[in-house]
PDB file of C-alpha atoms in Angstrom:
ATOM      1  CA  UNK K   1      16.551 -24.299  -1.320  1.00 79.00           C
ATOM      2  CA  UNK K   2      13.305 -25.568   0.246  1.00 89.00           C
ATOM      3  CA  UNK K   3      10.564 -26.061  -2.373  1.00 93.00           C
ATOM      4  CA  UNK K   4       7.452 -23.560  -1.723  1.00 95.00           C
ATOM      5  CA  UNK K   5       5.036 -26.270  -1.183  1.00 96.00           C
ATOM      6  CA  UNK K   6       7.349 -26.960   1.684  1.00 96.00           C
ATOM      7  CA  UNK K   7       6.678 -23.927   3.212  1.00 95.00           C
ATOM      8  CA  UNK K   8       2.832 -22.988   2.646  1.00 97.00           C
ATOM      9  CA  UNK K   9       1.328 -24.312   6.612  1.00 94.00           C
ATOM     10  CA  UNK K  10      -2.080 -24.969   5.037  1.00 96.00           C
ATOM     11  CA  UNK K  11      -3.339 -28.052   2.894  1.00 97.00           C
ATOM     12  CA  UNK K  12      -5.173 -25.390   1.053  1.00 97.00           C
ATOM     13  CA  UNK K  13      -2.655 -23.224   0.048  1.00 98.00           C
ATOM     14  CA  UNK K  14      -0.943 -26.252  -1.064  1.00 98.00           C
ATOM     15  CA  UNK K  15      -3.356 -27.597  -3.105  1.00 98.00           C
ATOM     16  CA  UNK K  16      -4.449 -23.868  -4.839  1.00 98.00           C
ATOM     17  CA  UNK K  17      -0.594 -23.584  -5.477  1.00 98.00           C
ATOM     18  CA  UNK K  18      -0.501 -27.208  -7.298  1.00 98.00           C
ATOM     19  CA  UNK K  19      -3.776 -25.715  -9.703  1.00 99.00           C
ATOM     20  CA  UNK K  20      -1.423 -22.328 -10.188  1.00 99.00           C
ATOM     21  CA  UNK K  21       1.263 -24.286 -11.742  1.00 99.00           C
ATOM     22  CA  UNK K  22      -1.286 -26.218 -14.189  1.00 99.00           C
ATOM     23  CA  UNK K  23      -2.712 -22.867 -15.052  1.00 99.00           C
ATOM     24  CA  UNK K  24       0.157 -21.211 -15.900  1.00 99.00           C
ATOM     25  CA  UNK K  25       1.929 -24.150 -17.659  1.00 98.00           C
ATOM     26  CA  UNK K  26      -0.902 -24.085 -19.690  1.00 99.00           C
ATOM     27  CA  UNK K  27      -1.250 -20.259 -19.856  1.00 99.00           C
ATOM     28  CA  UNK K  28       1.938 -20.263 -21.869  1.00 98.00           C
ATOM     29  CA  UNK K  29       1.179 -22.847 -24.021  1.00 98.00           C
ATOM     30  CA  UNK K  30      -1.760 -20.781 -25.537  1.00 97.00           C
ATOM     31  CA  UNK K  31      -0.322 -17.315 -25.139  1.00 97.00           C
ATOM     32  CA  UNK K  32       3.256 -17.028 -25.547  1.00 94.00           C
ATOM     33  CA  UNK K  33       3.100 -13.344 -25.175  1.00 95.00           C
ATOM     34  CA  UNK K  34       0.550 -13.308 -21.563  1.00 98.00           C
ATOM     35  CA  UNK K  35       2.047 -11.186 -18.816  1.00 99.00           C
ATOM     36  CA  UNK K  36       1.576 -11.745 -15.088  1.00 99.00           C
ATOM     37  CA  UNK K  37       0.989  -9.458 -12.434  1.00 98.00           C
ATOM     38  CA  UNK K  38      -0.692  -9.356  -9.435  1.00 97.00           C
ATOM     39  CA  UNK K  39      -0.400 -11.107  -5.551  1.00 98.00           C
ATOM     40  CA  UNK K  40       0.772 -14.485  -7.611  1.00 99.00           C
ATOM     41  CA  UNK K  41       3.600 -12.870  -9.441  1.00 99.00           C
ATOM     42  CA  UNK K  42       5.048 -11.014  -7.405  1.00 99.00           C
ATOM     43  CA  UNK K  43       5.154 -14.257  -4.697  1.00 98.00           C
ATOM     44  CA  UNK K  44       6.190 -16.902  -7.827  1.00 98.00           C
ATOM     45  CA  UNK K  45       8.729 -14.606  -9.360  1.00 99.00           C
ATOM     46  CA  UNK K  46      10.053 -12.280  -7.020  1.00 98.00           C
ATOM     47  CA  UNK K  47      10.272 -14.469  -3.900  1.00 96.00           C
ATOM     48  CA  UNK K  48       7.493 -13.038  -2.320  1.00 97.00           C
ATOM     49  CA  UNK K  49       6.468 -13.917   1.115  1.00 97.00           C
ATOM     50  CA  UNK K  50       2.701 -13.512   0.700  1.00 98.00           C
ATOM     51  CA  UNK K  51       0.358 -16.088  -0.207  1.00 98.00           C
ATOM     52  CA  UNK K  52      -2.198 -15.239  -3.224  1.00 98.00           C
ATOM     53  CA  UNK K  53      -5.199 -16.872  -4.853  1.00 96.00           C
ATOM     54  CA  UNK K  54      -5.986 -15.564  -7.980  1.00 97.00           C
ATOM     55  CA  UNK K  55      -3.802 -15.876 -11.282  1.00 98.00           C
ATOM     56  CA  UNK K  56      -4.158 -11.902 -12.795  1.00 99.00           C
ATOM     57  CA  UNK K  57      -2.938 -11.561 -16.259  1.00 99.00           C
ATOM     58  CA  UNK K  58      -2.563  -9.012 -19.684  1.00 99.00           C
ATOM     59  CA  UNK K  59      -2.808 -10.758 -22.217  1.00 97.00           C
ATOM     60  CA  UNK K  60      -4.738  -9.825 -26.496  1.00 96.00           C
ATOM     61  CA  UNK K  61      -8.141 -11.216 -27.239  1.00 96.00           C
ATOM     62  CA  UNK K  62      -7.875 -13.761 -29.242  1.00 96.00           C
ATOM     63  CA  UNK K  63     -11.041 -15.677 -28.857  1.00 97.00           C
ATOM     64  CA  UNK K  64      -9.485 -18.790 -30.808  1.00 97.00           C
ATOM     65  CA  UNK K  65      -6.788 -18.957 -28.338  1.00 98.00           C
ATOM     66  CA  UNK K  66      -8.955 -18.362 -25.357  1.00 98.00           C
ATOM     67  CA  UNK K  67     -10.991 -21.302 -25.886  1.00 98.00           C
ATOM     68  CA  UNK K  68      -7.923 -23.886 -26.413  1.00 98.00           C
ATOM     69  CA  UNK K  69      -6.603 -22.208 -22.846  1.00 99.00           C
ATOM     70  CA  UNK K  70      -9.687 -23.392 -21.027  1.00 98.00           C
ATOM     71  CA  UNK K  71     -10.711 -26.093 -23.119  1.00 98.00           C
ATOM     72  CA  UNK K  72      -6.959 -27.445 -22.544  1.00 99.00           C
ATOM     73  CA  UNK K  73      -7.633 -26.986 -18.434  1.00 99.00           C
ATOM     74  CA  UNK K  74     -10.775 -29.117 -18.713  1.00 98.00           C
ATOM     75  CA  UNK K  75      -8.922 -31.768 -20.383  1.00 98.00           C
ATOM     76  CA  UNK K  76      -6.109 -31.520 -17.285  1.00 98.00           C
ATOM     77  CA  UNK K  77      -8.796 -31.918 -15.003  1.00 98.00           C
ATOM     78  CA  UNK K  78     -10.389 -28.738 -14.325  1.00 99.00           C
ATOM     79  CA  UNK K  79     -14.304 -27.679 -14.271  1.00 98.00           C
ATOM     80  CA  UNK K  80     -15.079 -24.353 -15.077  1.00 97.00           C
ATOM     81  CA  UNK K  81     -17.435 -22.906 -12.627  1.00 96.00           C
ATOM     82  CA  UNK K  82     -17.448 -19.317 -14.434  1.00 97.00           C
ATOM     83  CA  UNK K  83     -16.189 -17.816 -17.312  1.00 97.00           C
ATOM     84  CA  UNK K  84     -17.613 -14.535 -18.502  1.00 98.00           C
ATOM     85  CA  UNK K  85     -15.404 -12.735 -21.252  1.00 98.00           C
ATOM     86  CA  UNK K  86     -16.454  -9.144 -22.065  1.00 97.00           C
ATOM     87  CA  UNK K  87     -14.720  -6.368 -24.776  1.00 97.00           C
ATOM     88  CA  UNK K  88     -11.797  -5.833 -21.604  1.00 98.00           C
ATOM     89  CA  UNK K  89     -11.300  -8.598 -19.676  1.00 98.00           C
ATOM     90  CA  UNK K  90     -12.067 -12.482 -18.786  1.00 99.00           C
ATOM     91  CA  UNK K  91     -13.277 -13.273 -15.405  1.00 98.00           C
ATOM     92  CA  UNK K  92     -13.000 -17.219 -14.603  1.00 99.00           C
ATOM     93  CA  UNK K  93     -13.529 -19.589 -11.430  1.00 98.00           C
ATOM     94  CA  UNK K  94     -12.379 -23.276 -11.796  1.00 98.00           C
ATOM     95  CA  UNK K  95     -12.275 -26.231  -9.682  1.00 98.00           C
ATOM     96  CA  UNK K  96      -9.434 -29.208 -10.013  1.00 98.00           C
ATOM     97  CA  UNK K  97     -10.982 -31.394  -7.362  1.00 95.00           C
ATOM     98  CA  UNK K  98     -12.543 -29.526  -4.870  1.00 95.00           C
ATOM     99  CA  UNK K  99      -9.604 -26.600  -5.096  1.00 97.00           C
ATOM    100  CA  UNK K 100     -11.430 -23.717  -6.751  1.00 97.00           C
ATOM    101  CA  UNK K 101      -9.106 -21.039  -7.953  1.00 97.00           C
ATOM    102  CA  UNK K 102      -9.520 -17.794  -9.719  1.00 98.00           C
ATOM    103  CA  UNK K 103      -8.221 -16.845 -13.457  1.00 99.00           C
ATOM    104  CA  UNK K 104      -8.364 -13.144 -14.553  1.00 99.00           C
ATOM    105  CA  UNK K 105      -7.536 -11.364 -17.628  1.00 99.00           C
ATOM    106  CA  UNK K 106      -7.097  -7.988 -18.643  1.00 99.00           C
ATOM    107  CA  UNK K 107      -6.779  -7.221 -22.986  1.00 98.00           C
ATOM    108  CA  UNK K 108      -4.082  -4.886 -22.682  1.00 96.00           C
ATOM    109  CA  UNK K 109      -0.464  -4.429 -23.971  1.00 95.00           C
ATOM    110  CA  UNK K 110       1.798  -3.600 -21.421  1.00 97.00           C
ATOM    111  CA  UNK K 111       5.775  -3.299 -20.743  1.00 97.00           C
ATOM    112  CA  UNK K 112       7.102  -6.823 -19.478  1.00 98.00           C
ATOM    113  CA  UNK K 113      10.512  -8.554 -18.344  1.00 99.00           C
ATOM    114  CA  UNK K 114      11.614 -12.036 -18.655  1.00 98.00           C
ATOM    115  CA  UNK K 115      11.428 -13.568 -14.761  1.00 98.00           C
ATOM    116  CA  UNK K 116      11.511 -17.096 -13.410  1.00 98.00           C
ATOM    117  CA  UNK K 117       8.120 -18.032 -11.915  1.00 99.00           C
ATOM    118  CA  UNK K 118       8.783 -20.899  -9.441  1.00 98.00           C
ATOM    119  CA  UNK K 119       6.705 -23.977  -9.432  1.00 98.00           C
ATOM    120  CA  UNK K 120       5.436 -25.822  -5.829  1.00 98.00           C
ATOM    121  CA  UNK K 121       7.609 -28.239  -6.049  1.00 97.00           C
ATOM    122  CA  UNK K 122      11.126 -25.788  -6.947  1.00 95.00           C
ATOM    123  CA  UNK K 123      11.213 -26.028 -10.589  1.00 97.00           C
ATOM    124  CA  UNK K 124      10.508 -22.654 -12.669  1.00 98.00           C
ATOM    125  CA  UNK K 125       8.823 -21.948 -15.687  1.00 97.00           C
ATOM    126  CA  UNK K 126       9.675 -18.726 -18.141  1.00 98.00           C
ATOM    127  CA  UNK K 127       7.386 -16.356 -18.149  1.00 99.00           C
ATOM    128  CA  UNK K 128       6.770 -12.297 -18.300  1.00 99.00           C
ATOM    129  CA  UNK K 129       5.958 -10.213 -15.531  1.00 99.00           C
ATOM    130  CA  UNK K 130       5.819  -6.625 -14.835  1.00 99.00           C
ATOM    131  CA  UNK K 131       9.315  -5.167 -13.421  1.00 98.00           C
ATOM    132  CA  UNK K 132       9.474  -4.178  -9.939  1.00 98.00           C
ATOM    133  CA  UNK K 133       8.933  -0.616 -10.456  1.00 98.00           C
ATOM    134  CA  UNK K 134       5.934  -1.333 -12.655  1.00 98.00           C
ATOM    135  CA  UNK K 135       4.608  -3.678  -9.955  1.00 98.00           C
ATOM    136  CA  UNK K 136       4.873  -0.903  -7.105  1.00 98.00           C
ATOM    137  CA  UNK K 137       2.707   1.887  -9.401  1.00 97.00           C
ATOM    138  CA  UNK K 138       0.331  -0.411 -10.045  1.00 98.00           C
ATOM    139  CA  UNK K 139       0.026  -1.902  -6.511  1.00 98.00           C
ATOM    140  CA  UNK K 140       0.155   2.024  -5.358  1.00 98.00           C
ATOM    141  CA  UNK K 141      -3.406   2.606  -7.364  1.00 98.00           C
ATOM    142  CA  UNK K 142      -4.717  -0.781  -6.312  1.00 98.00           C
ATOM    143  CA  UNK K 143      -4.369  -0.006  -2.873  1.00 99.00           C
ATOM    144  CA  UNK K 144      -6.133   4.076  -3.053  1.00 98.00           C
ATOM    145  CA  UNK K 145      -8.723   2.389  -4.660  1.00 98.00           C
ATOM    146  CA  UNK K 146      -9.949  -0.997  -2.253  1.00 98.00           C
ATOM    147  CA  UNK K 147      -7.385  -0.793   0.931  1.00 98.00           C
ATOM    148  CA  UNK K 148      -6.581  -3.780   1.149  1.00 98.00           C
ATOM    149  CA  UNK K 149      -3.656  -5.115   3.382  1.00 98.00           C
ATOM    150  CA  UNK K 150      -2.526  -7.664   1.082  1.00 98.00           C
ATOM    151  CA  UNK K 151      -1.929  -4.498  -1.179  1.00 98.00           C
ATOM    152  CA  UNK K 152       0.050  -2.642   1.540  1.00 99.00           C
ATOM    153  CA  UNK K 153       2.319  -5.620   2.044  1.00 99.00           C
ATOM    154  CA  UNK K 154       3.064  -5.854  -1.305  1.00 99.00           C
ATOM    155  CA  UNK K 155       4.575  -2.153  -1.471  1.00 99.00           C
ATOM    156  CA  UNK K 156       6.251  -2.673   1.811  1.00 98.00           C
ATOM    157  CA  UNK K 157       7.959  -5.668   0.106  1.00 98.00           C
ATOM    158  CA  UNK K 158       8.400  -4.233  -3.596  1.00 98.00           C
ATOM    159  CA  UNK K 159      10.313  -1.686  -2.015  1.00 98.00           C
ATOM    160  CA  UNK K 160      13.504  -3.659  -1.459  1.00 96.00           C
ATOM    161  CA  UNK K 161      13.704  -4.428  -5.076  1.00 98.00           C
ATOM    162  CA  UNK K 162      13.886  -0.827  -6.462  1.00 97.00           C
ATOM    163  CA  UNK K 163      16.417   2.246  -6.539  1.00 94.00           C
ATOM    164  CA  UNK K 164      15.282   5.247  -5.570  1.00 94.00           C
ATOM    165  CA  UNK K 165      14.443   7.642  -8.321  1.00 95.00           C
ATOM    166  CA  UNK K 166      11.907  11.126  -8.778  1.00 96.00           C
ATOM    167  CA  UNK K 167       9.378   9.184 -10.219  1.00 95.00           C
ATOM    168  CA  UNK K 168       9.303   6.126  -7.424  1.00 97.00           C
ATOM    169  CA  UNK K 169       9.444   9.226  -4.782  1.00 96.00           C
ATOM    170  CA  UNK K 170       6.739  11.247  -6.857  1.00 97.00           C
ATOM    171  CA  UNK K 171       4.363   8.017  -6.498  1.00 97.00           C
ATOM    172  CA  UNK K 172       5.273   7.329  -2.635  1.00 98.00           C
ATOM    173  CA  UNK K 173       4.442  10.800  -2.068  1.00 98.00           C
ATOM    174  CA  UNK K 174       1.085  10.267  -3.893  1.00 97.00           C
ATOM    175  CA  UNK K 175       0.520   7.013  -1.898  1.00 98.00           C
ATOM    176  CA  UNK K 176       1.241   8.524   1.614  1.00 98.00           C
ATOM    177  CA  UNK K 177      -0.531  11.812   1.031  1.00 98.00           C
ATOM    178  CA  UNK K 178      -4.224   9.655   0.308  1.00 98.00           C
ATOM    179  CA  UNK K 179      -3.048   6.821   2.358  1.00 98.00           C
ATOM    180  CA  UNK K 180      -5.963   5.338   4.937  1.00 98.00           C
ATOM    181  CA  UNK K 181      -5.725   2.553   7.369  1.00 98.00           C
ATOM    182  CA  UNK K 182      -6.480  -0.633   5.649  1.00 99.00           C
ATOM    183  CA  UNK K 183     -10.284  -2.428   5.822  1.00 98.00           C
ATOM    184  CA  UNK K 184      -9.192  -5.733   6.699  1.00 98.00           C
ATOM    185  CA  UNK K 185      -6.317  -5.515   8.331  1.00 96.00           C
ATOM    186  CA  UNK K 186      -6.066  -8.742  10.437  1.00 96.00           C
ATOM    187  CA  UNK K 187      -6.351 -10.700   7.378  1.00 97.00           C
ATOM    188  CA  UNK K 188      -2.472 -10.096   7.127  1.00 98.00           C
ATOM    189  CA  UNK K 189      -1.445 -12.808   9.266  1.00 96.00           C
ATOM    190  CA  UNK K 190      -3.418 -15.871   7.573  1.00 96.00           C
ATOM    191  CA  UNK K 191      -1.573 -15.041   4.112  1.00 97.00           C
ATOM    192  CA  UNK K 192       2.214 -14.763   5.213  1.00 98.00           C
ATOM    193  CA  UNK K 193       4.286 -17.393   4.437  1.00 97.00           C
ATOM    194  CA  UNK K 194       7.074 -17.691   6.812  1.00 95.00           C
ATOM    195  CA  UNK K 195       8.054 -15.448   9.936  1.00 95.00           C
ATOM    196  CA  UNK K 196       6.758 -12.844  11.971  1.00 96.00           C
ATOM    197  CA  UNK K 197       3.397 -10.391  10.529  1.00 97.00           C
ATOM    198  CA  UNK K 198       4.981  -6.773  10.044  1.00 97.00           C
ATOM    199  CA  UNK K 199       2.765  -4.601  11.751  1.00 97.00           C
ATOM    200  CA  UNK K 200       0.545  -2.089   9.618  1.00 98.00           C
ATOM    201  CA  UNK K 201       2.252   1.285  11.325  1.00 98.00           C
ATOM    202  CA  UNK K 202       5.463   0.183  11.003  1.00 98.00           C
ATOM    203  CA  UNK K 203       4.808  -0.721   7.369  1.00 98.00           C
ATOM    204  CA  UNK K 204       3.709   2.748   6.402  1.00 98.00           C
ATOM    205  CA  UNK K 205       6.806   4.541   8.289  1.00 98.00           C
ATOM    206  CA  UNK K 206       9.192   2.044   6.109  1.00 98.00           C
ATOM    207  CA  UNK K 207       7.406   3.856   3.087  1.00 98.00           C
ATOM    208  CA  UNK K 208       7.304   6.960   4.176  1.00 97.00           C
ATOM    209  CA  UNK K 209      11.274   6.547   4.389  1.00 96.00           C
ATOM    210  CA  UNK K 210      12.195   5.552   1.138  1.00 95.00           C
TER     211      UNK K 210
END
């Protein structure tokens, strides 16, 4: 199996990928209980083909804990560019060298599995993630609300890893009856991995027939 930093094209990618692993090595030796979701997790733990920035995460507020976390990623070689914590969520920027990468956090309990997230260089770390079917709701509402074509690709791809059931077909439904073109859609083809760029059209037929 080819390691992933093998297959990222761009020096940036590949250096943002090498500051994911840190953060999430680190995540889970704070937070034992953190759940990941979002662009990252679904590329680290479900073989994604989509390259994505930010690390997104639910995990409690524990203030105590939240300052080891960061204060642990300054000691590994981080700076912290941003970090603004509110009653819901943590928004963070950080820099290892000149790679600046994002860290958010939502305070919320939600339904996880046990997955395999899979480091740059082909090892894998333990860690919770939402299921597929948990991933595809959520990406659903993420994509109604900003149109994004990162968001589309994702429930193009999610799509292969789930059954059919009422409830999947209830939300597809949902999705294609307030579905609009996406507002950046040439952005597709500087975030997939390997092969050819599905096109946008095509995408939405593929969901329309599930």
């Amino acid at each position: 199996m080819i390691p992933l930093l093998l297959k990222l094209k761009k020096e940036s990618h590949k250096q943002i990928a090498k500051a994911q692993d840190i953060i999430v090595e680190t995540l889970y030796e704070t937070f034992n209980n953190a759940t990941m979701h979002g662009g990252t997790a679904i590329w680290r733990c479900y073989q994604g083909n989509r390259f994505s920035e930010d690390i997104d995460v639910y995990l409690s507020r524990k203030l105590d804990k939240i300052n080891i976390f960061f204060s642990s990623l300054e000691k590994k070689g981080f700076k912290l560019e941003k970090k603004k914590i509110s009653n819901n969520s943590i928004y963070s920027k950080l820099y290892l060298d000149r790679t600046s990468t994002r860290f958010e956090a939502l305070f919320r309990n939600v339904k996880s599995v046990l997955k395999e997230y899979e480091t740059g260089e082909g090892n894998y770390i333990t860690v919770y993630t939402l299921s597929p079917e948990d991933f595809l709701l959520e990406k659903i509402n993420t994509y109604l609300k900003r149109r994004k074509i990162r968001d589309l690709y994702d429930i193009f791809f999610l799509l292969r890893l789930i059954k059919p059931s009422d409830k999947i077909r209830n939300e597809i439904k949902k999705f294609i009856n307030n579905y609009e073109k996406p507002i950046d859609e040439k952005e597709l083809k500087t975030i997939i991995i390997t092969g050819l760029v599905p096109d946008t059209d095509k995408m939405v037929q593929y969901i329309k027939n599930f």
